[in-house]
């Protein structure tokens, strides 16, 4: 269920051709992104779900991995969403993952200063994804929002459905970052 590749073309066209959704203060297009990750067991088969909204257009992205963790899927969802945007945008990114939101808005600054080590001098878990999220988020103006999961927020519920369906689809794709991390532990 790889919807990612088929949706990139739409988003590239969207970002290039629609100027009426621009913020007059920044000149950037305003995109709303909702993300969620799921894992059947932790670790286990996992997936991510994404809902992107630009004006009246909505696109959904989802994909799954044979063996991964919930936190990795929670992080991969915003990475894929932000990478899909072909030009810098003003983004409101909403997730139910405190781990991802606090990591990218608070903890990452200390980790980078300490050479990707935690406050207890342990290597940061999922460092491959943290570096990727840090890089891609710098291309955009991102406001990171948190929403309580499974609380009736329609876009979050849809992302949860997409992520769970991707995990349940018996994915064969490998999460190479997770596998490499396991070899180091």
CSV table of C-alpha atoms in Angstrom, one decimal:
chain,number,residue,atom,x,y,z
A,1,UNK,CA,0.0,0.0,0.0
A,2,UNK,CA,2.5,2.6,-1.1
A,3,UNK,CA,0.6,5.8,-1.7
A,4,UNK,CA,3.7,7.9,-1.2
A,5,UNK,CA,5.1,7.8,-4.7
A,6,UNK,CA,1.8,8.3,-6.4
A,7,UNK,CA,1.0,11.4,-4.4
A,8,UNK,CA,4.3,13.3,-4.8
A,9,UNK,CA,3.4,14.5,-8.3
A,10,UNK,CA,0.1,16.0,-6.9
A,11,UNK,CA,2.0,17.8,-4.2
A,12,UNK,CA,4.6,19.2,-6.5
A,13,UNK,CA,1.9,20.6,-8.8
A,14,UNK,CA,0.0,21.9,-5.8
A,15,UNK,CA,3.0,23.7,-4.4
A,16,UNK,CA,4.0,25.3,-7.7
A,17,UNK,CA,0.7,26.3,-9.2
A,18,UNK,CA,-1.7,27.5,-6.4
A,19,UNK,CA,-0.7,30.9,-5.1
A,20,UNK,CA,-4.1,31.8,-3.6
A,21,UNK,CA,-3.3,29.8,-0.5
A,22,UNK,CA,-0.2,31.9,0.3
A,23,UNK,CA,0.3,33.7,3.6
A,24,UNK,CA,0.5,37.4,2.9
A,25,UNK,CA,3.1,37.9,5.7
A,26,UNK,CA,5.5,35.2,4.7
A,27,UNK,CA,4.5,34.5,1.0
A,28,UNK,CA,4.5,30.8,1.8
A,29,UNK,CA,1.8,28.4,1.0
A,30,UNK,CA,-0.1,27.2,4.1
A,31,UNK,CA,-0.5,23.5,4.4
A,32,UNK,CA,-2.1,21.5,7.3
A,33,UNK,CA,-0.6,18.1,7.9
A,34,UNK,CA,-1.9,15.4,10.3
A,35,UNK,CA,0.2,12.3,11.1
A,36,UNK,CA,0.1,9.1,13.1
A,37,UNK,CA,2.1,6.0,13.4
A,38,UNK,CA,1.0,2.5,14.4
A,39,UNK,CA,2.7,-0.7,15.4
A,40,UNK,CA,1.2,-4.2,15.9
A,41,UNK,CA,3.4,-5.2,18.8
A,42,UNK,CA,6.3,-3.0,19.7
A,43,UNK,CA,8.4,-4.0,17.8
A,44,UNK,CA,6.3,-5.5,15.1
A,45,UNK,CA,4.7,-4.7,11.7
A,46,UNK,CA,4.1,-0.9,11.6
A,47,UNK,CA,2.7,1.8,9.4
A,48,UNK,CA,2.2,5.5,9.2
A,49,UNK,CA,-0.7,7.6,8.0
A,50,UNK,CA,-0.7,11.2,6.7
A,51,UNK,CA,-3.5,13.6,5.8
A,52,UNK,CA,-2.3,16.7,3.9
A,53,UNK,CA,-4.7,19.6,3.4
A,54,UNK,CA,-4.2,22.6,1.1
A,55,UNK,CA,-7.3,24.8,0.7
A,56,UNK,CA,-10.0,22.4,-0.4
A,57,UNK,CA,-7.7,19.7,-1.5
A,58,UNK,CA,-6.9,16.7,0.7
A,59,UNK,CA,-4.4,13.9,0.0
A,60,UNK,CA,-3.6,10.8,2.1
A,61,UNK,CA,-0.3,8.9,2.3
A,62,UNK,CA,0.4,5.6,4.0
A,63,UNK,CA,3.0,2.9,4.0
A,64,UNK,CA,4.0,0.0,6.2
A,65,UNK,CA,7.1,-1.9,7.4
A,66,UNK,CA,7.6,-5.5,8.3
A,67,UNK,CA,9.4,-4.8,11.6
A,68,UNK,CA,9.7,-1.5,13.3
A,69,UNK,CA,8.5,0.4,16.4
A,70,UNK,CA,5.6,2.8,17.1
A,71,UNK,CA,8.0,5.7,17.8
A,72,UNK,CA,9.7,5.2,14.5
A,73,UNK,CA,6.4,5.3,12.6
A,74,UNK,CA,5.3,8.4,14.6
A,75,UNK,CA,8.5,10.1,13.4
A,76,UNK,CA,8.5,8.8,9.8
A,77,UNK,CA,5.0,10.2,9.1
A,78,UNK,CA,6.0,13.9,9.5
A,79,UNK,CA,9.3,13.2,7.6
A,80,UNK,CA,7.5,11.7,4.6
A,81,UNK,CA,4.8,14.5,4.7
A,82,UNK,CA,7.4,17.3,4.8
A,83,UNK,CA,9.6,15.7,2.2
A,84,UNK,CA,6.5,15.5,-0.1
A,85,UNK,CA,6.3,19.4,-0.2
A,86,UNK,CA,8.3,20.5,-3.2
A,87,UNK,CA,8.8,24.2,-2.1
A,88,UNK,CA,9.1,25.7,1.4
A,89,UNK,CA,5.7,26.1,3.0
A,90,UNK,CA,4.1,27.3,6.2
A,91,UNK,CA,3.0,24.1,7.9
A,92,UNK,CA,0.8,23.3,10.8
A,93,UNK,CA,1.7,19.8,11.7
A,94,UNK,CA,-0.6,18.0,14.1
A,95,UNK,CA,0.3,14.7,15.8
A,96,UNK,CA,-0.7,12.7,18.8
A,97,UNK,CA,2.9,11.8,19.5
A,98,UNK,CA,4.4,13.7,22.4
A,99,UNK,CA,7.7,11.8,21.8
A,100,UNK,CA,8.0,13.2,18.3
A,101,UNK,CA,6.7,16.7,19.1
A,102,UNK,CA,8.9,17.2,22.3
A,103,UNK,CA,11.9,15.6,20.5
A,104,UNK,CA,11.8,18.0,17.6
A,105,UNK,CA,10.9,21.1,19.6
A,106,UNK,CA,12.8,20.7,22.8
A,107,UNK,CA,15.2,17.7,23.2
A,108,UNK,CA,16.9,17.9,19.8
A,109,UNK,CA,18.8,21.1,20.6
A,110,UNK,CA,20.6,19.4,23.5
A,111,UNK,CA,21.2,16.2,21.5
A,112,UNK,CA,22.9,18.1,18.7
A,113,UNK,CA,25.1,20.0,21.2
A,114,UNK,CA,26.1,16.8,22.8
A,115,UNK,CA,26.9,15.0,19.5
A,116,UNK,CA,23.5,13.1,19.5
A,117,UNK,CA,23.9,11.9,23.1
A,118,UNK,CA,21.1,12.1,25.7
A,119,UNK,CA,21.4,13.9,29.0
A,120,UNK,CA,22.5,10.6,30.5
A,121,UNK,CA,25.3,10.2,27.8
A,122,UNK,CA,23.5,7.4,26.0
A,123,UNK,CA,23.2,7.5,22.2
A,124,UNK,CA,19.9,9.0,21.0
A,125,UNK,CA,17.5,6.3,19.8
A,126,UNK,CA,16.2,6.6,16.3
A,127,UNK,CA,19.0,9.1,15.5
A,128,UNK,CA,18.7,8.4,11.8
A,129,UNK,CA,15.1,9.7,11.8
A,130,UNK,CA,15.8,12.6,14.2
A,131,UNK,CA,18.5,13.8,11.8
A,132,UNK,CA,16.2,13.4,8.8
A,133,UNK,CA,13.3,15.2,10.6
A,134,UNK,CA,15.6,18.0,11.7
A,135,UNK,CA,16.9,18.5,8.1
A,136,UNK,CA,13.5,18.4,6.4
A,137,UNK,CA,11.7,20.6,9.0
A,138,UNK,CA,14.3,23.4,8.4
A,139,UNK,CA,13.0,23.8,4.8
A,140,UNK,CA,9.6,24.9,6.1
A,141,UNK,CA,8.1,27.1,8.8
A,142,UNK,CA,6.6,24.4,11.0
A,143,UNK,CA,4.2,24.9,13.9
A,144,UNK,CA,4.2,21.6,15.8
A,145,UNK,CA,0.8,20.8,17.5
A,146,UNK,CA,-0.3,18.0,19.7
A,147,UNK,CA,-3.7,16.4,19.8
A,148,UNK,CA,-4.9,13.7,22.1
A,149,UNK,CA,-5.1,10.4,20.3
A,150,UNK,CA,-8.4,8.5,20.0
A,151,UNK,CA,-10.3,11.5,21.2
A,152,UNK,CA,-12.5,12.1,18.2
A,153,UNK,CA,-10.3,14.5,16.2
A,154,UNK,CA,-11.4,13.5,12.6
A,155,UNK,CA,-8.0,14.0,10.9
A,156,UNK,CA,-6.1,12.2,13.7
A,157,UNK,CA,-8.6,9.3,13.6
A,158,UNK,CA,-8.2,9.0,9.8
A,159,UNK,CA,-4.4,9.0,10.1
A,160,UNK,CA,-4.7,6.3,12.8
A,161,UNK,CA,-6.9,4.2,10.4
A,162,UNK,CA,-4.4,4.6,7.6
A,163,UNK,CA,-1.4,3.7,9.8
A,164,UNK,CA,-3.1,0.7,11.2
A,165,UNK,CA,-4.3,-0.5,7.8
A,166,UNK,CA,-0.7,-0.2,6.5
A,167,UNK,CA,0.6,-2.2,9.4
A,168,UNK,CA,-2.1,-4.9,9.0
A,169,UNK,CA,-1.4,-5.2,5.3
A,170,UNK,CA,1.5,-7.6,5.9
A,171,UNK,CA,4.1,-5.2,4.7
A,172,UNK,CA,7.4,-6.6,3.5
A,173,UNK,CA,9.4,-3.4,3.3
A,174,UNK,CA,12.3,-3.3,5.8
A,175,UNK,CA,12.9,-0.5,8.2
A,176,UNK,CA,16.7,-0.5,7.7
A,177,UNK,CA,17.2,2.2,10.4
A,178,UNK,CA,15.5,0.0,13.0
A,179,UNK,CA,17.5,-3.1,11.9
A,180,UNK,CA,20.8,-1.2,12.1
A,181,UNK,CA,19.9,0.1,15.5
A,182,UNK,CA,19.2,-3.5,16.7
A,183,UNK,CA,22.6,-4.6,15.6
A,184,UNK,CA,24.2,-1.9,17.6
A,185,UNK,CA,22.3,-2.7,20.8
